[in-house]
Amino acid sequence: MDRRTFLGSLAALGCQGAFLGLNAAPLSDIFNAKKSKRRGKAKFDDNLVVFISDMHVLPNSHTPGRLVQVVNDILAMNPLPRNVIGLGDLANLYGHVEDYECAKQIMQPLEDAGINLTLGMGNHDRRNNFAKVFPEKAAATLVKNRLVFRVATPRADIIVLDSLQESPDLDKWITPGAIDEEQMAWVRQTLQSSTKPVFLTAHHPLHETKLTEVIHESRACCGYIHGHDHRWYTNWPIYKWGTRAVLRTLCLPSTGYWGDIGYTTFRLEADRATATLHQSDFFFNNPVAEGEEKPLQWKLNIQDNEGQKCSFSYKRPEF
């Protein structure tokens, strides 16, 4: 797809204004990156993953331009990550088809470059609308009636679970997350039979998905990663007092809606995986207008967070 065709498609979707608006990265950056990948065979790091979350893509808002910036950053990596994983809220509040269409246009350069793109569900998504725009991804689900995926890397597997509870009212959403019984049974069986370290991921935090007991039944799971809260933070919940069994958890930033803004690289090493925050901004509840001074506290949040790490040992302490 050439530049003119791409811009025409964005205009038809109502996305072009969002790309060219507040804080948007130049579209030329994406096309230059795509062109450079076509000049020669791209180099990939099979043990490098990029996590993104809470994209909230809404045409003619500030969020598409923020996602463009993240796509540009990923395409500029050398070597490229083999996998990019999104942990939900790809669409804005109501999961409209046009949100997914706009998001697909933005992220297509990742797949054009040969990167595997896996997208999970958040509380603002809609499975049927997602499937209309990403039919091949929806068809790859491992659990019926949910969108569940397994991303294999040489050193560990990453499971993307579906914690979305859909409201029958198309103009409402259900904020809390949950894992249904069929999916829970699949997780338990998958962890018990796994011969590699496994990371469980979902949009919602652990206290909502209620996976703690299932995780501690198996020695395979060595971490839990989620989105939803739009901020970078880590935790180490215990299973029961008096044991050494703790589980490292990580919450991801938003790519551009509100809160901590950025993405996370996830490097799978020989005995551990290390997540690194790449934070480009902080704002609540909207970015500052062009030419407006950013509040000092926002600047300090960025300064304090940028480059923070969270490490996960493949071997968890014994019970």
Short mmCIF file of C-alpha atoms in Angstrom, two decimals:
data_model
loop_
_atom_site.label_atom_id
_atom_site.label_comp_id
_atom_site.label_asym_id
_atom_site.label_seq_id
_atom_site.Cartn_x
_atom_site.Cartn_y
_atom_site.Cartn_z
CA MET A 1 0.00 0.00 0.00
CA ASP A 2 1.51 3.35 -1.01
CA ARG A 3 1.34 6.61 0.96
CA ARG A 4 -1.53 8.12 -1.04
CA THR A 5 -3.68 5.01 -0.73
CA PHE A 6 -2.95 4.77 3.00
CA LEU A 7 -3.85 8.41 3.62
CA GLY A 8 -7.03 7.96 1.62
CA SER A 9 -7.98 4.99 3.73
CA LEU A 10 -7.36 6.94 6.92
CA ALA A 11 -9.47 9.81 5.68
CA ALA A 12 -12.31 7.43 4.89
CA LEU A 13 -12.09 6.08 8.43
CA GLY A 14 -11.91 9.51 10.01
CA CYS A 15 -8.39 8.72 11.22
CA GLN A 16 -6.34 11.18 9.22
CA GLY A 17 -7.22 14.15 11.41
CA ALA A 18 -6.22 12.21 14.48
CA PHE A 19 -2.84 11.36 12.97
CA LEU A 20 -2.13 14.94 12.04
CA GLY A 21 -3.47 16.43 15.26
CA LEU A 22 -2.20 16.95 18.77
CA ASN A 23 1.14 15.30 19.53
CA ALA A 24 0.88 12.99 16.52
CA ALA A 25 4.04 11.55 14.98
CA PRO A 26 4.64 12.33 11.30
CA LEU A 27 3.09 9.75 9.01
CA SER A 28 6.25 9.81 6.94
CA ASP A 29 8.06 8.07 9.79
CA ILE A 30 5.94 4.96 9.36
CA PHE A 31 6.40 4.85 5.59
CA ASN A 32 10.14 5.39 5.87
CA ALA A 33 10.33 2.57 8.40
CA LYS A 34 8.30 0.25 6.18
CA LYS A 35 10.46 1.06 3.19
CA SER A 36 13.69 0.42 5.09
CA LYS A 37 12.50 -3.04 6.09
CA ARG A 38 11.88 -3.92 2.45
CA ARG A 39 15.42 -3.10 1.38
CA GLY A 40 16.82 -6.21 2.99
CA LYS A 41 15.91 -9.11 5.19
CA ALA A 42 14.91 -7.86 8.64
CA LYS A 43 16.74 -9.23 11.67
CA PHE A 44 14.58 -10.51 14.50
CA ASP A 45 15.18 -11.31 18.14
CA ASP A 46 13.01 -14.33 18.97
CA ASN A 47 13.51 -13.66 22.68
CA LEU A 48 12.32 -10.05 22.55
CA VAL A 49 8.63 -9.19 23.03
CA VAL A 50 6.95 -5.77 23.17
CA PHE A 51 3.84 -5.36 25.32
CA ILE A 52 1.30 -2.63 24.65
CA SER A 53 -2.02 -2.04 26.37
CA ASP A 54 -5.00 0.28 26.66
CA MET A 55 -4.67 1.83 23.21
CA HIS A 56 -8.29 3.15 23.24
CA VAL A 57 -8.12 3.98 19.55
CA LEU A 58 -10.78 6.56 18.73
CA PRO A 59 -10.70 8.27 15.32
CA ASN A 60 -10.25 12.05 15.54
CA SER A 61 -8.85 11.93 19.07
CA HIS A 62 -5.32 12.06 20.47
CA THR A 63 -4.99 8.27 20.82
CA PRO A 64 -4.26 7.21 17.21
CA GLY A 65 -1.25 9.52 17.00
CA ARG A 66 0.12 8.08 20.23
CA LEU A 67 -0.16 4.56 18.87
CA VAL A 68 1.63 5.71 15.70
CA GLN A 69 4.55 6.82 17.88
CA VAL A 70 4.75 3.39 19.51
CA VAL A 71 4.61 1.62 16.13
CA ASN A 72 7.44 3.88 14.91
CA ASP A 73 9.54 3.06 17.97
CA ILE A 74 9.06 -0.67 17.50
CA LEU A 75 9.91 -0.56 13.79
CA ALA A 76 13.09 1.36 14.62
CA MET A 77 14.37 -1.43 16.88
CA ASN A 78 17.36 -3.41 15.63
CA PRO A 79 16.85 -6.30 15.77
CA LEU A 80 13.06 -6.29 15.64
CA PRO A 81 11.01 -8.05 18.31
CA ARG A 82 9.52 -11.28 17.01
CA ASN A 83 6.28 -10.60 18.88
CA VAL A 84 4.13 -7.63 19.86
CA ILE A 85 1.33 -8.39 22.31
CA GLY A 86 -1.59 -6.08 23.12
CA LEU A 87 -3.44 -6.63 26.39
CA GLY A 88 -6.82 -5.17 25.64
CA ASP A 89 -8.84 -2.00 25.22
CA LEU A 90 -7.66 -1.73 21.64
CA ALA A 91 -10.91 0.09 20.86
CA ASN A 92 -12.32 3.02 22.77
CA LEU A 93 -15.25 2.90 25.17
CA TYR A 94 -17.78 0.89 23.15
CA GLY A 95 -15.63 -1.29 20.89
CA HIS A 96 -16.96 0.15 17.63
CA VAL A 97 -15.94 -1.35 14.30
CA GLU A 98 -14.44 1.94 13.12
CA ASP A 99 -12.12 1.95 16.15
CA TYR A 100 -10.75 -1.44 15.15
CA GLU A 101 -10.47 -0.39 11.50
CA CYS A 102 -8.41 2.65 12.48
CA ALA A 103 -6.23 0.55 14.80
CA LYS A 104 -5.62 -2.01 12.08
CA GLN A 105 -4.40 0.68 9.69
CA ILE A 106 -1.99 1.96 12.31
CA MET A 107 -0.57 -1.43 13.27
CA GLN A 108 -0.43 -3.00 9.81
CA PRO A 109 3.23 -1.89 9.34
CA LEU A 110 4.19 -4.19 12.23
CA GLU A 111 2.85 -7.23 10.44
CA ASP A 112 4.19 -6.00 7.11
CA ALA A 113 7.63 -6.01 8.73
CA GLY A 114 7.17 -9.66 9.74
CA ILE A 115 6.33 -9.11 13.42
CA ASN A 116 3.73 -11.40 14.99
CA LEU A 117 0.89 -9.30 16.43
CA THR A 118 -1.33 -10.81 19.13
CA LEU A 119 -4.26 -8.80 20.50
CA GLY A 120 -6.23 -9.57 23.66
CA MET A 121 -9.57 -8.30 24.94
CA GLY A 122 -10.24 -5.57 27.50
CA ASN A 123 -13.42 -4.29 29.11
CA HIS A 124 -13.94 -1.71 26.34
CA ASP A 125 -13.63 -4.26 23.52
CA ARG A 126 -16.31 -6.21 21.67
CA ARG A 127 -15.45 -9.69 20.44
CA ASN A 128 -17.75 -9.69 17.41
CA ASN A 129 -16.63 -6.28 16.19
CA PHE A 130 -13.00 -7.24 16.70
CA ALA A 131 -13.59 -10.43 14.69
CA LYS A 132 -15.08 -8.44 11.80
CA VAL A 133 -11.85 -6.46 11.40
CA PHE A 134 -9.35 -9.12 12.55
CA PRO A 135 -11.04 -12.38 11.43
CA GLU A 136 -7.80 -14.37 11.15
CA LYS A 137 -6.82 -13.47 14.72
CA ALA A 138 -10.23 -14.31 16.17
CA ALA A 139 -10.17 -17.66 14.35
CA ALA A 140 -6.89 -18.59 16.07
CA THR A 141 -8.44 -18.64 19.56
CA LEU A 142 -7.70 -21.66 21.73
CA VAL A 143 -10.91 -21.47 23.78
CA LYS A 144 -14.39 -21.45 22.25
CA ASN A 145 -16.41 -18.23 22.67
CA ARG A 146 -13.38 -16.38 24.02
CA LEU A 147 -10.25 -14.92 22.45
CA VAL A 148 -7.35 -16.78 24.04
CA PHE A 149 -3.88 -17.14 22.51
CA ARG A 150 -0.53 -18.75 23.24
CA VAL A 151 2.64 -16.99 22.06
CA ALA A 152 5.60 -19.37 21.93
CA THR A 153 9.17 -18.13 22.33
CA PRO A 154 12.32 -20.26 22.61
CA ARG A 155 12.57 -19.79 26.38
CA ALA A 156 9.01 -19.33 27.61
CA ASP A 157 5.40 -19.24 26.48
CA ILE A 158 3.09 -16.27 26.98
CA ILE A 159 -0.63 -16.95 27.32
CA VAL A 160 -3.07 -14.13 26.56
CA LEU A 161 -6.36 -14.69 28.38
CA ASP A 162 -9.76 -13.12 27.79
CA SER A 163 -11.08 -11.35 30.90
CA LEU A 164 -13.77 -9.32 29.08
CA GLN A 165 -17.31 -9.38 30.44
CA GLU A 166 -19.60 -8.02 27.74
CA SER A 167 -22.75 -6.05 28.54
CA PRO A 168 -25.84 -6.92 26.46
CA ASP A 169 -26.31 -3.17 26.10
CA LEU A 170 -24.05 -1.99 23.27
CA ASP A 171 -23.84 1.47 24.85
CA LYS A 172 -22.47 0.19 28.16
CA TRP A 173 -19.46 -1.73 29.35
CA ILE A 174 -18.69 -3.88 32.38
CA THR A 175 -15.55 -2.65 34.10
CA PRO A 176 -14.54 -5.66 36.25
CA GLY A 177 -12.82 -8.58 34.58
CA ALA A 178 -13.43 -12.30 35.00
CA ILE A 179 -12.21 -15.63 33.68
CA ASP A 180 -15.07 -18.01 32.85
CA GLU A 181 -15.11 -21.65 34.01
CA GLU A 182 -14.18 -23.16 30.64
CA GLN A 183 -11.23 -20.82 30.27
CA MET A 184 -10.16 -21.47 33.87
CA ALA A 185 -10.16 -25.22 33.24
CA TRP A 186 -8.10 -24.71 30.08
CA VAL A 187 -5.56 -22.60 31.98
CA ARG A 188 -5.23 -25.22 34.71
CA GLN A 189 -4.66 -28.03 32.21
CA THR A 190 -2.26 -25.95 30.11
CA LEU A 191 -0.11 -25.02 33.11
CA GLN A 192 -0.01 -28.57 34.40
CA SER A 193 1.15 -29.95 31.05
CA SER A 194 3.63 -27.22 30.19
CA THR A 195 7.30 -28.13 29.88
CA LYS A 196 8.47 -24.50 29.60
CA PRO A 197 8.12 -21.45 31.82
CA VAL A 198 4.77 -19.74 31.25
CA PHE A 199 3.63 -16.16 31.72
CA LEU A 200 -0.08 -15.56 32.13
CA THR A 201 -1.41 -12.25 30.84
CA ALA A 202 -4.84 -10.63 30.69
CA HIS A 203 -6.30 -7.16 30.59
CA HIS A 204 -7.45 -7.15 34.21
CA PRO A 205 -5.38 -7.45 37.41
CA LEU A 206 -5.00 -10.69 39.33
CA HIS A 207 -7.56 -9.91 42.04
CA GLU A 208 -10.25 -9.65 39.34
CA THR A 209 -9.28 -12.66 37.24
CA LYS A 210 -8.91 -14.77 40.43
CA LEU A 211 -6.12 -16.87 38.96
CA THR A 212 -3.92 -16.95 42.06
CA GLU A 213 -4.85 -20.47 43.17
CA VAL A 214 -4.61 -21.88 39.65
CA ILE A 215 -1.17 -20.33 39.20
CA HIS A 216 0.16 -21.74 42.46
CA GLU A 217 -1.05 -25.24 41.60
CA SER A 218 1.63 -25.34 38.89
CA ARG A 219 5.33 -24.61 38.98
CA ALA A 220 5.27 -23.55 35.32
CA CYS A 221 3.81 -20.05 35.76
CA CYS A 222 6.47 -17.54 36.68
CA GLY A 223 4.62 -14.24 36.31
CA TYR A 224 1.38 -12.38 35.63
CA ILE A 225 1.17 -9.28 33.39
CA HIS A 226 -1.89 -7.08 32.88
CA GLY A 227 -3.14 -3.66 31.79
CA HIS A 228 -6.36 -1.83 32.71
CA ASP A 229 -4.98 0.62 35.28
CA HIS A 230 -3.00 2.80 32.82
CA ARG A 231 0.04 2.94 35.06
CA TRP A 232 3.31 1.08 35.55
CA TYR A 233 3.47 -0.77 38.84
CA THR A 234 4.76 -4.07 40.14
CA ASN A 235 3.61 -6.36 42.93
CA TRP A 236 4.46 -9.72 44.53
CA PRO A 237 1.27 -11.24 45.98
CA ILE A 238 1.72 -14.22 48.29
CA TYR A 239 -0.23 -17.46 48.12
CA LYS A 240 -0.24 -18.31 51.83
CA TRP A 241 1.65 -17.08 54.87
CA GLY A 242 4.65 -19.07 55.98
CA THR A 243 5.86 -20.12 52.52
CA ARG A 244 8.37 -18.60 50.14
CA ALA A 245 5.89 -18.70 47.27
CA VAL A 246 5.44 -15.21 45.85
CA LEU A 247 4.33 -14.32 42.34
CA ARG A 248 5.71 -11.30 40.50
CA THR A 249 3.05 -9.23 38.73
CA LEU A 250 3.32 -6.21 36.44
CA CYS A 251 0.83 -3.60 35.28
CA LEU A 252 1.49 -1.96 31.90
CA PRO A 253 1.09 1.71 30.88
CA SER A 254 -1.38 2.94 28.27
CA THR A 255 -0.05 3.68 24.80
CA GLY A 256 -1.83 7.02 24.80
CA TYR A 257 -5.21 7.38 26.52
CA TRP A 258 -4.33 8.74 29.99
CA GLY A 259 -1.92 8.02 32.83
CA ASP A 260 1.55 6.60 32.24
CA ILE A 261 2.08 6.66 28.47
CA GLY A 262 4.41 4.25 26.70
CA TYR A 263 5.16 0.58 26.10
CA THR A 264 7.18 -2.25 27.63
CA THR A 265 9.97 -4.36 26.20
CA PHE A 266 10.17 -7.89 27.57
CA ARG A 267 13.48 -9.71 27.15
CA LEU A 268 13.54 -13.45 27.74
CA GLU A 269 16.98 -14.39 29.04
CA ALA A 270 18.44 -17.76 30.05
CA ASP A 271 17.10 -17.79 33.63
CA ARG A 272 14.77 -14.82 33.80
CA ALA A 273 12.66 -12.35 31.86
CA THR A 274 13.15 -8.62 32.28
CA ALA A 275 10.48 -6.03 31.51
CA THR A 276 11.62 -2.45 30.85
CA LEU A 277 9.34 0.57 30.77
CA HIS A 278 9.67 3.02 27.88
CA GLN A 279 7.62 5.97 29.07
CA SER A 280 7.18 8.92 26.72
CA ASP A 281 4.58 10.98 28.59
CA PHE A 282 2.19 11.30 31.49
CA PHE A 283 -1.12 13.13 31.46
CA PHE A 284 -4.52 13.09 33.09
CA ASN A 285 -7.04 13.19 31.76
CA ASN A 286 -5.93 14.65 28.41
CA PRO A 287 -2.57 15.79 27.03
CA VAL A 288 -1.73 19.47 27.21
CA ALA A 289 -2.58 21.61 24.21
CA GLU A 290 0.13 22.56 21.73
CA GLY A 291 2.32 25.28 23.25
CA GLU A 292 0.95 24.74 26.76
CA GLU A 293 3.42 24.09 29.59
CA LYS A 294 3.23 20.59 31.04
CA PRO A 295 2.54 20.56 34.83
CA LEU A 296 5.67 19.89 36.86
CA GLN A 297 4.19 16.82 38.55
CA TRP A 298 3.55 15.26 35.15
CA LYS A 299 7.19 15.85 34.21
CA LEU A 300 8.36 14.33 37.49
CA ASN A 301 6.21 11.24 36.95
CA ILE A 302 7.88 10.66 33.58
CA GLN A 303 11.33 11.28 35.04
CA ASP A 304 10.75 8.87 37.93
CA ASN A 305 9.33 6.08 35.78
CA GLU A 306 11.37 6.00 32.57
CA GLY A 307 13.59 2.94 32.32
CA GLN A 308 12.16 1.11 35.34
CA LYS A 309 12.53 -2.67 35.25
CA CYS A 310 10.69 -5.70 36.57
CA SER A 311 12.39 -9.11 36.54
CA PHE A 312 10.79 -12.55 36.67
CA SER A 313 12.76 -15.66 37.59
CA TYR A 314 11.74 -18.76 35.68
CA LYS A 315 12.18 -20.78 38.87
CA ARG A 316 9.89 -19.65 41.64
CA PRO A 317 10.71 -20.19 45.33
CA GLU A 318 9.52 -23.50 46.73
CA PHE A 319 6.39 -23.68 48.85
#
